[in-house]
PDB file of C-alpha atoms in Angstrom:
ATOM      1  CA  MET A 155      -0.242 -11.778   1.610  1.00 39.00           C
ATOM      2  CA  ASP A 156      -0.022  -8.309   3.140  1.00 46.00           C
ATOM      3  CA  ALA A 157       2.191  -6.813   5.787  1.00 41.00           C
ATOM      4  CA  ALA A 158      -0.319  -6.866   8.598  1.00 38.00           C
ATOM      5  CA  SER A 159      -2.318  -9.956   7.770  1.00 36.00           C
ATOM      6  CA  ALA A 160      -1.245 -11.538  11.023  1.00 32.00           C
ATOM      7  CA  GLY A 161      -0.874  -8.282  12.942  1.00 35.00           C
ATOM      8  CA  ALA A 162       2.105  -5.996  12.351  1.00 42.00           C
ATOM      9  CA  ARG A 163       1.840  -4.566  15.868  1.00 44.00           C
ATOM     10  CA  PRO A 164       1.211  -7.581  18.115  1.00 35.00           C
ATOM     11  CA  THR A 165       0.080  -6.893  21.659  1.00 29.00           C
ATOM     12  CA  ALA A 166      -0.133  -9.033  24.751  1.00 25.00           C
ATOM     13  CA  ASP A 167      -3.827  -8.339  25.221  1.00 26.00           C
ATOM     14  CA  THR A 168      -6.043 -10.435  22.971  1.00 25.00           C
ATOM     15  CA  SER A 169      -9.437  -9.389  24.300  1.00 27.00           C
ATOM     16  CA  PRO A 170     -11.893  -8.565  21.499  1.00 28.00           C
ATOM     17  CA  TRP A 171     -12.567  -5.029  22.730  1.00 27.00           C
ATOM     18  CA  PRO A 172     -10.217  -2.703  24.597  1.00 30.00           C
ATOM     19  CA  LEU A 173     -10.520  -1.544  28.168  1.00 29.00           C
ATOM     20  CA  GLY A 174     -10.179   2.010  29.403  1.00 32.00           C
ATOM     21  CA  GLY A 175     -12.758   3.626  27.179  1.00 36.00           C
ATOM     22  CA  ALA A 176     -11.024   3.270  23.789  1.00 46.00           C
ATOM     23  CA  ALA A 177     -13.769   3.228  21.178  1.00 54.00           C
ATOM     24  CA  ALA A 178     -14.199   0.550  18.532  1.00 53.00           C
ATOM     25  CA  PRO A 179     -13.850   1.874  14.958  1.00 62.00           C
ATOM     26  CA  THR A 180     -16.868   2.910  12.952  1.00 69.00           C
ATOM     27  CA  ALA A 181     -17.712   1.503   9.530  1.00 84.00           C
ATOM     28  CA  LEU A 182     -15.485   2.677   6.694  1.00 96.00           C
ATOM     29  CA  SER A 183     -15.769   1.885   2.989  1.00 97.00           C
ATOM     30  CA  CYS A 184     -14.745   3.679  -0.201  1.00 98.00           C
ATOM     31  CA  THR A 185     -14.600   2.868  -3.883  1.00 98.00           C
ATOM     32  CA  ALA A 186     -13.073   5.584  -6.057  1.00 98.00           C
ATOM     33  CA  LEU A 187     -12.062   5.657  -9.718  1.00 98.00           C
ATOM     34  CA  ALA A 188     -10.786   8.581 -11.776  1.00 98.00           C
ATOM     35  CA  ASP A 189      -9.572   9.194 -15.310  1.00 98.00           C
ATOM     36  CA  ALA A 190      -5.784   9.232 -15.102  1.00 98.00           C
ATOM     37  CA  ALA A 191      -5.316  11.900 -17.781  1.00 97.00           C
ATOM     38  CA  SER A 192      -7.946  14.442 -16.759  1.00 97.00           C
ATOM     39  CA  GLY A 193      -8.480  13.585 -13.107  1.00 97.00           C
ATOM     40  CA  ARG A 194     -12.238  13.467 -13.630  1.00 98.00           C
ATOM     41  CA  ARG A 195     -13.896  11.367 -10.949  1.00 97.00           C
ATOM     42  CA  LEU A 196     -15.731   8.436 -12.486  1.00 98.00           C
ATOM     43  CA  VAL A 197     -16.858   6.592  -9.355  1.00 97.00           C
ATOM     44  CA  LEU A 198     -17.019   7.952  -5.807  1.00 98.00           C
ATOM     45  CA  GLU A 199     -18.806   5.768  -3.289  1.00 98.00           C
ATOM     46  CA  GLY A 200     -18.499   5.941   0.478  1.00 97.00           C
ATOM     47  CA  GLN A 201     -16.108   7.770   2.793  1.00 96.00           C
ATOM     48  CA  CYS A 202     -13.259   8.548   0.418  1.00 98.00           C
ATOM     49  CA  ASP A 203     -11.637  11.485   2.176  1.00 97.00           C
ATOM     50  CA  GLU A 204     -10.823   9.741   5.465  1.00 97.00           C
ATOM     51  CA  ARG A 205      -7.120   9.093   6.067  1.00 97.00           C
ATOM     52  CA  VAL A 206      -5.872   5.760   7.376  1.00 97.00           C
ATOM     53  CA  THR A 207      -2.575   3.872   7.290  1.00 98.00           C
ATOM     54  CA  PRO A 208      -1.461   2.996   3.737  1.00 98.00           C
ATOM     55  CA  ALA A 209       0.054  -0.341   4.837  1.00 97.00           C
ATOM     56  CA  SER A 210       1.664  -2.218   1.932  1.00 97.00           C
ATOM     57  CA  THR A 211       0.163   0.069  -0.717  1.00 98.00           C
ATOM     58  CA  PHE A 212       3.014   2.376   0.317  1.00 98.00           C
ATOM     59  CA  ASN A 213       5.403  -0.055  -1.358  1.00 98.00           C
ATOM     60  CA  ILE A 214       4.546   1.654  -4.648  1.00 98.00           C
ATOM     61  CA  ALA A 215       6.126   4.811  -3.266  1.00 98.00           C
ATOM     62  CA  VAL A 216       9.065   2.921  -1.737  1.00 98.00           C
ATOM     63  CA  SER A 217       9.722   1.253  -5.109  1.00 98.00           C
ATOM     64  CA  LEU A 218       9.864   4.640  -6.829  1.00 98.00           C
ATOM     65  CA  MET A 219      12.289   5.871  -4.180  1.00 98.00           C
ATOM     66  CA  GLY A 220      14.433   2.763  -4.441  1.00 98.00           C
ATOM     67  CA  TYR A 221      14.830   2.831  -8.198  1.00 98.00           C
ATOM     68  CA  ASP A 222      15.268   6.596  -8.370  1.00 98.00           C
ATOM     69  CA  SER A 223      18.039   6.497  -5.740  1.00 98.00           C
ATOM     70  CA  GLY A 224      19.815   3.479  -7.241  1.00 98.00           C
ATOM     71  CA  ILE A 225      19.217   1.258  -4.209  1.00 98.00           C
ATOM     72  CA  LEU A 226      17.129  -0.996  -6.463  1.00 98.00           C
ATOM     73  CA  SER A 227      18.639  -2.028  -9.808  1.00 98.00           C
ATOM     74  CA  ASP A 228      16.160  -4.124 -11.793  1.00 97.00           C
ATOM     75  CA  GLN A 229      13.392  -6.664 -11.305  1.00 97.00           C
ATOM     76  CA  HIS A 230      15.680  -9.094  -9.504  1.00 97.00           C
ATOM     77  CA  ALA A 231      18.409  -6.974  -7.917  1.00 97.00           C
ATOM     78  CA  PRO A 232      19.292  -6.576  -5.217  1.00 98.00           C
ATOM     79  CA  SER A 233      18.397 -10.046  -4.016  1.00 98.00           C
ATOM     80  CA  LEU A 234      18.658  -9.930  -0.231  1.00 97.00           C
ATOM     81  CA  PRO A 235      18.766 -12.869   2.178  1.00 97.00           C
ATOM     82  CA  PHE A 236      16.377 -13.155   5.078  1.00 97.00           C
ATOM     83  CA  LYS A 237      18.098 -12.611   8.436  1.00 96.00           C
ATOM     84  CA  LYS A 238      17.044 -13.475  11.963  1.00 94.00           C
ATOM     85  CA  GLY A 239      15.338 -10.489  13.533  1.00 93.00           C
ATOM     86  CA  TYR A 240      13.595  -9.352  10.365  1.00 95.00           C
ATOM     87  CA  ALA A 241       9.791  -9.157  10.321  1.00 92.00           C
ATOM     88  CA  ASP A 242       8.693 -12.734   9.715  1.00 90.00           C
ATOM     89  CA  TRP A 243       5.062 -13.137  10.768  1.00 83.00           C
ATOM     90  CA  ASN A 244       4.321 -14.294   7.219  1.00 87.00           C
ATOM     91  CA  PRO A 245       6.228 -17.526   6.499  1.00 89.00           C
ATOM     92  CA  SER A 246       6.818 -16.514   2.854  1.00 90.00           C
ATOM     93  CA  TRP A 247       9.034 -13.671   4.079  1.00 95.00           C
ATOM     94  CA  ARG A 248      11.598 -16.063   5.551  1.00 96.00           C
ATOM     95  CA  ALA A 249      13.365 -16.345   2.226  1.00 96.00           C
ATOM     96  CA  THR A 250      15.745 -14.501  -0.062  1.00 97.00           C
ATOM     97  CA  THR A 251      13.749 -11.661  -1.648  1.00 98.00           C
ATOM     98  CA  ASP A 252      14.189  -9.478  -4.732  1.00 98.00           C
ATOM     99  CA  PRO A 253      12.119  -6.479  -5.923  1.00 98.00           C
ATOM    100  CA  SER A 254       9.589  -8.629  -7.792  1.00 97.00           C
ATOM    101  CA  SER A 255       8.934 -11.035  -4.922  1.00 97.00           C
ATOM    102  CA  TRP A 256       8.925  -8.124  -2.482  1.00 97.00           C
ATOM    103  CA  LEU A 257       5.902  -6.487  -4.128  1.00 96.00           C
ATOM    104  CA  LYS A 258       4.197  -9.803  -4.794  1.00 95.00           C
ATOM    105  CA  ASN A 259       4.457 -10.929  -1.166  1.00 94.00           C
ATOM    106  CA  SER A 260       4.441  -7.503   0.575  1.00 95.00           C
ATOM    107  CA  VAL A 261       7.677  -8.338   2.391  1.00 97.00           C
ATOM    108  CA  VAL A 262       7.937  -5.727   5.150  1.00 97.00           C
ATOM    109  CA  TRP A 263      11.624  -6.250   5.906  1.00 97.00           C
ATOM    110  CA  TYR A 264      12.608  -5.676   2.258  1.00 98.00           C
ATOM    111  CA  ALA A 265      10.869  -2.290   2.205  1.00 98.00           C
ATOM    112  CA  GLN A 266      12.625  -1.500   5.495  1.00 98.00           C
ATOM    113  CA  GLN A 267      15.995  -2.257   3.903  1.00 98.00           C
ATOM    114  CA  VAL A 268      15.228   0.261   1.157  1.00 98.00           C
ATOM    115  CA  THR A 269      14.062   3.035   3.491  1.00 98.00           C
ATOM    116  CA  SER A 270      16.922   2.433   5.933  1.00 98.00           C
ATOM    117  CA  ARG A 271      19.450   2.829   3.110  1.00 98.00           C
ATOM    118  CA  LEU A 272      17.756   6.052   2.039  1.00 98.00           C
ATOM    119  CA  GLY A 273      18.128   7.557   5.502  1.00 98.00           C
ATOM    120  CA  ALA A 274      15.593   9.663   7.347  1.00 98.00           C
ATOM    121  CA  ALA A 275      16.228  12.983   5.585  1.00 98.00           C
ATOM    122  CA  ARG A 276      16.010  11.616   2.055  1.00 98.00           C
ATOM    123  CA  PHE A 277      13.005   9.452   2.935  1.00 98.00           C
ATOM    124  CA  GLN A 278      11.127  12.453   4.286  1.00 98.00           C
ATOM    125  CA  ARG A 279      12.057  14.478   1.215  1.00 98.00           C
ATOM    126  CA  TYR A 280      10.628  11.849  -1.136  1.00 98.00           C
ATOM    127  CA  VAL A 281       7.374  11.626   0.836  1.00 98.00           C
ATOM    128  CA  ALA A 282       7.021  15.418   0.682  1.00 98.00           C
ATOM    129  CA  ASP A 283       7.858  15.503  -3.051  1.00 98.00           C
ATOM    130  CA  PHE A 284       5.181  12.866  -3.629  1.00 98.00           C
ATOM    131  CA  ASN A 285       2.669  14.935  -1.584  1.00 98.00           C
ATOM    132  CA  TYR A 286       1.827  11.603  -0.022  1.00 98.00           C
ATOM    133  CA  GLY A 287      -1.079  11.768   2.426  1.00 98.00           C
ATOM    134  CA  ASN A 288      -0.255  13.653   5.622  1.00 98.00           C
ATOM    135  CA  HIS A 289       3.532  13.468   4.966  1.00 98.00           C
ATOM    136  CA  ASP A 290       4.061  12.265   8.562  1.00 98.00           C
ATOM    137  CA  VAL A 291       6.853   9.692   8.743  1.00 98.00           C
ATOM    138  CA  SER A 292       7.679  10.314  12.408  1.00 97.00           C
ATOM    139  CA  GLY A 293       6.419   6.841  13.412  1.00 97.00           C
ATOM    140  CA  ASP A 294       5.077   5.825  16.813  1.00 94.00           C
ATOM    141  CA  ALA A 295       5.568   8.433  19.531  1.00 92.00           C
ATOM    142  CA  GLY A 296       8.775   7.863  21.442  1.00 93.00           C
ATOM    143  CA  LYS A 297       9.826   4.777  19.465  1.00 95.00           C
ATOM    144  CA  ASP A 298      12.078   6.318  16.774  1.00 95.00           C
ATOM    145  CA  ASN A 299      10.697   3.914  14.159  1.00 97.00           C
ATOM    146  CA  GLY A 300       9.459   6.321  11.502  1.00 98.00           C
ATOM    147  CA  LEU A 301      12.060   5.248   8.940  1.00 98.00           C
ATOM    148  CA  THR A 302      10.986   1.610   9.129  1.00 97.00           C
ATOM    149  CA  LEU A 303       7.369   1.455  10.296  1.00 97.00           C
ATOM    150  CA  SER A 304       5.645   4.819   9.800  1.00 98.00           C
ATOM    151  CA  TRP A 305       3.441   3.371   7.033  1.00 98.00           C
ATOM    152  CA  VAL A 306       2.242   0.326   9.035  1.00 96.00           C
ATOM    153  CA  SER A 307      -0.559   1.329  11.453  1.00 95.00           C
ATOM    154  CA  SER A 308       1.468   4.357  12.522  1.00 96.00           C
ATOM    155  CA  SER A 309       1.901   8.058  11.732  1.00 97.00           C
ATOM    156  CA  LEU A 310       1.666   8.097   7.931  1.00 98.00           C
ATOM    157  CA  LYS A 311      -1.921   8.248   6.714  1.00 98.00           C
ATOM    158  CA  ILE A 312      -3.581   8.703   3.339  1.00 98.00           C
ATOM    159  CA  SER A 313      -7.155   8.854   2.058  1.00 98.00           C
ATOM    160  CA  PRO A 314      -8.499   7.015  -0.991  1.00 98.00           C
ATOM    161  CA  LEU A 315      -8.799  10.320  -2.863  1.00 98.00           C
ATOM    162  CA  GLU A 316      -5.180  11.105  -2.048  1.00 98.00           C
ATOM    163  CA  GLN A 317      -4.244   7.650  -3.315  1.00 98.00           C
ATOM    164  CA  LEU A 318      -5.871   8.557  -6.637  1.00 98.00           C
ATOM    165  CA  ALA A 319      -3.925  11.828  -6.803  1.00 98.00           C
ATOM    166  CA  PHE A 320      -0.651  10.035  -6.081  1.00 98.00           C
ATOM    167  CA  LEU A 321      -1.341   7.333  -8.674  1.00 98.00           C
ATOM    168  CA  ARG A 322      -2.215   9.948 -11.290  1.00 98.00           C
ATOM    169  CA  SER A 323       1.074  11.682 -10.642  1.00 98.00           C
ATOM    170  CA  VAL A 324       2.839   8.341 -11.134  1.00 98.00           C
ATOM    171  CA  LEU A 325       1.108   7.533 -14.411  1.00 98.00           C
ATOM    172  CA  ARG A 326       1.540  11.089 -15.698  1.00 98.00           C
ATOM    173  CA  ARG A 327       5.188  11.056 -14.548  1.00 98.00           C
ATOM    174  CA  ASP A 328       4.705  14.349 -12.750  1.00 98.00           C
ATOM    175  CA  LEU A 329       7.033  13.496  -9.874  1.00 98.00           C
ATOM    176  CA  PRO A 330      10.739  14.515  -9.862  1.00 97.00           C
ATOM    177  CA  LEU A 331      12.006  11.011 -10.621  1.00 98.00           C
ATOM    178  CA  THR A 332      14.068   9.230 -13.252  1.00 98.00           C
ATOM    179  CA  ALA A 333      12.362   7.424 -16.113  1.00 98.00           C
ATOM    180  CA  LYS A 334      13.835   4.188 -14.735  1.00 98.00           C
ATOM    181  CA  ALA A 335      11.980   4.660 -11.444  1.00 98.00           C
ATOM    182  CA  TYR A 336       8.642   4.784 -13.264  1.00 98.00           C
ATOM    183  CA  ASP A 337       9.462   1.977 -15.698  1.00 98.00           C
ATOM    184  CA  MET A 338      10.765  -0.478 -13.113  1.00 98.00           C
ATOM    185  CA  THR A 339       8.000   0.184 -10.603  1.00 98.00           C
ATOM    186  CA  ALA A 340       5.392  -0.544 -13.263  1.00 97.00           C
ATOM    187  CA  SER A 341       7.262  -3.709 -14.258  1.00 97.00           C
ATOM    188  CA  ILE A 342       7.209  -5.213 -10.750  1.00 98.00           C
ATOM    189  CA  MET A 343       3.639  -4.226  -9.877  1.00 97.00           C
ATOM    190  CA  PRO A 344       1.385  -7.294  -9.658  1.00 96.00           C
ATOM    191  CA  SER A 345      -0.758  -7.280 -12.811  1.00 97.00           C
ATOM    192  CA  GLN A 346      -3.439  -9.201 -14.661  1.00 97.00           C
ATOM    193  CA  THR A 347      -5.611  -8.814 -17.739  1.00 98.00           C
ATOM    194  CA  LEU A 348      -9.394  -8.793 -17.303  1.00 98.00           C
ATOM    195  CA  ALA A 349     -11.763 -10.644 -19.597  1.00 96.00           C
ATOM    196  CA  ASN A 350     -12.745  -7.357 -21.252  1.00 97.00           C
ATOM    197  CA  GLY A 351      -9.145  -6.547 -22.182  1.00 97.00           C
ATOM    198  CA  TRP A 352      -8.224  -4.044 -19.481  1.00 98.00           C
ATOM    199  CA  GLU A 353      -4.806  -4.587 -17.926  1.00 98.00           C
ATOM    200  CA  VAL A 354      -4.799  -4.010 -14.166  1.00 98.00           C
ATOM    201  CA  HIS A 355      -1.778  -3.102 -12.055  1.00 98.00           C
ATOM    202  CA  GLY A 356      -2.592  -3.059  -8.344  1.00 98.00           C
ATOM    203  CA  LYS A 357      -1.207  -3.334  -4.838  1.00 98.00           C
ATOM    204  CA  THR A 358      -2.993  -4.697  -1.805  1.00 98.00           C
ATOM    205  CA  GLY A 359      -2.531  -3.543   1.776  1.00 97.00           C
ATOM    206  CA  THR A 360      -3.693  -4.881   5.130  1.00 95.00           C
ATOM    207  CA  ALA A 361      -3.148  -3.250   8.503  1.00 94.00           C
ATOM    208  CA  ALA A 362      -4.317  -3.369  12.069  1.00 91.00           C
ATOM    209  CA  VAL A 363      -6.707  -0.755  13.406  1.00 93.00           C
ATOM    210  CA  VAL A 364      -5.044   1.054  16.322  1.00 91.00           C
ATOM    211  CA  LEU A 365      -7.486   2.076  19.024  1.00 88.00           C
ATOM    212  CA  ALA A 366      -7.366   5.224  21.124  1.00 85.00           C
ATOM    213  CA  ASP A 367      -5.439   3.483  23.913  1.00 85.00           C
ATOM    214  CA  GLY A 368      -2.711   2.387  21.508  1.00 84.00           C
ATOM    215  CA  ARG A 369      -3.686  -1.263  21.273  1.00 88.00           C
ATOM    216  CA  ASP A 370      -4.774  -3.154  18.182  1.00 88.00           C
ATOM    217  CA  ASP A 371      -8.450  -3.824  17.644  1.00 86.00           C
ATOM    218  CA  GLN A 372      -8.652  -7.599  17.578  1.00 86.00           C
ATOM    219  CA  LYS A 373     -11.821  -7.659  15.452  1.00 90.00           C
ATOM    220  CA  HIS A 374     -11.063  -5.373  12.516  1.00 93.00           C
ATOM    221  CA  GLN A 375      -8.479  -4.701   9.812  1.00 95.00           C
ATOM    222  CA  TYR A 376      -8.093  -2.124   7.064  1.00 97.00           C
ATOM    223  CA  GLY A 377      -8.027  -3.648   3.603  1.00 97.00           C
ATOM    224  CA  TRP A 378      -6.728  -1.688   0.611  1.00 98.00           C
ATOM    225  CA  TYR A 379      -6.452  -2.314  -3.116  1.00 98.00           C
ATOM    226  CA  VAL A 380      -5.075   0.543  -5.240  1.00 98.00           C
ATOM    227  CA  GLY A 381      -3.631   0.898  -8.716  1.00 98.00           C
ATOM    228  CA  TRP A 382      -4.613   1.536 -12.304  1.00 98.00           C
ATOM    229  CA  ALA A 383      -6.334  -0.163 -15.222  1.00 98.00           C
ATOM    230  CA  SER A 384      -5.328   0.534 -18.837  1.00 98.00           C
ATOM    231  CA  LYS A 385      -6.785  -0.287 -22.236  1.00 97.00           C
ATOM    232  CA  GLY A 386      -5.588   1.295 -25.446  1.00 96.00           C
ATOM    233  CA  GLN A 387      -4.795   4.937 -24.772  1.00 95.00           C
ATOM    234  CA  ARG A 388      -6.951   5.195 -21.656  1.00 97.00           C
ATOM    235  CA  SER A 389      -5.988   4.625 -18.031  1.00 98.00           C
ATOM    236  CA  VAL A 390      -8.161   4.747 -14.928  1.00 98.00           C
ATOM    237  CA  VAL A 391      -6.743   4.979 -11.392  1.00 98.00           C
ATOM    238  CA  PHE A 392      -8.598   3.314  -8.547  1.00 98.00           C
ATOM    239  CA  ALA A 393      -8.640   2.992  -4.769  1.00 98.00           C
ATOM    240  CA  ARG A 394     -10.725   0.590  -2.753  1.00 98.00           C
ATOM    241  CA  LEU A 395     -10.684   0.745   1.054  1.00 98.00           C
ATOM    242  CA  LEU A 396     -12.696  -1.303   3.530  1.00 98.00           C
ATOM    243  CA  LEU A 397     -12.708  -1.629   7.302  1.00 96.00           C
ATOM    244  CA  ASP A 398     -13.227  -5.383   7.450  1.00 92.00           C
ATOM    245  CA  GLN A 399     -13.696  -8.059  10.045  1.00 89.00           C
ATOM    246  CA  ARG A 400     -10.554 -10.018  10.892  1.00 89.00           C
ATOM    247  CA  GLN A 401     -10.713 -13.544   9.544  1.00 87.00           C
ATOM    248  CA  ALA A 402      -8.411 -16.423  10.390  1.00 78.00           C
ATOM    249  CA  GLY A 403      -6.030 -17.338   7.621  1.00 71.00           C
ATOM    250  CA  GLY A 404      -6.795 -14.409   5.335  1.00 83.00           C
ATOM    251  CA  ALA A 405      -5.785 -10.775   4.845  1.00 92.00           C
ATOM    252  CA  ALA A 406      -8.346  -8.012   4.429  1.00 95.00           C
ATOM    253  CA  GLY A 407      -6.479  -6.584   1.440  1.00 96.00           C
ATOM    254  CA  THR A 408      -6.580  -9.892  -0.389  1.00 95.00           C
ATOM    255  CA  ARG A 409     -10.338 -10.156   0.126  1.00 96.00           C
ATOM    256  CA  VAL A 410     -10.879  -6.543  -0.943  1.00 97.00           C
ATOM    257  CA  LYS A 411      -8.869  -7.148  -4.131  1.00 97.00           C
ATOM    258  CA  ALA A 412     -10.826 -10.271  -5.046  1.00 97.00           C
ATOM    259  CA  ALA A 413     -14.206  -8.590  -4.564  1.00 97.00           C
ATOM    260  CA  PHE A 414     -13.138  -5.431  -6.388  1.00 98.00           C
ATOM    261  CA  LEU A 415     -11.838  -7.345  -9.410  1.00 98.00           C
ATOM    262  CA  ARG A 416     -15.090  -9.284  -9.673  1.00 97.00           C
ATOM    263  CA  ASP A 417     -16.953  -5.982 -10.111  1.00 96.00           C
ATOM    264  CA  LEU A 418     -14.320  -4.049 -12.059  1.00 98.00           C
ATOM    265  CA  PRO A 419     -15.025  -5.285 -15.612  1.00 97.00           C
ATOM    266  CA  ALA A 420     -18.651  -4.134 -15.410  1.00 96.00           C
ATOM    267  CA  ARG A 421     -17.605  -0.808 -13.896  1.00 96.00           C
ATOM    268  CA  LEU A 422     -15.060  -0.193 -16.649  1.00 97.00           C
ATOM    269  CA  ASP A 423     -17.493  -1.216 -19.399  1.00 95.00           C
ATOM    270  CA  ALA A 424     -19.960   1.344 -18.041  1.00 93.00           C
ATOM    271  CA  LEU A 425     -17.529   4.280 -18.167  1.00 89.00           C
TER     272      LEU A 425
END
């Protein structure tokens, strides 16, 4: 389940629409695929240049940072215990976590341990080197939380097309990182093989929509699914983004992933 499936920024007000003139979000949907080698756009449907919070899709970037810096060692180290005070709105997070289970379960506090150990200056430098979205890791105004929450319904924003550019740079190994950073990040990315033989590596993300008055919209969530699909010598990067209705007991990113994967084999066969 994703970081914000139960609301990463809980508020006292639970009314379905905000007061004070803050507008409800408009519809937002994008499906984008591109050839990883050439960058040629293969599918471009919807509003693919609009920036929103990356939510747990940013864990791909944090993984690269962690392995490059030596904070992360391998698929299972470091294994860190859950501590009282850590983000725990998902029950699966209340357990000892290693890099593999971190990406599988989108454990917010584990990513925060990595970024906190990097420190603000090095964290900002990595984000700039990755040319990641708007580069803004300042966090919420006046809260000094950029190092630990800037990617969760906060200052850092990225569009689906920028996700494709970032993923291409990862697959092409164009970023100033060690080979281990690329290898280990690929090894812990959730993956599966489609019926037509394509191997998919992807990361979901779910996050609250923050309205103009600073409160969460209680009716909508952003759902992301981003990654790459490979078969033989060819790789295709993809980004799927949807502004979805909140649903009890389920994360928008999980639903977006399931729907996208149902359609993906036919899309890939048509390329």
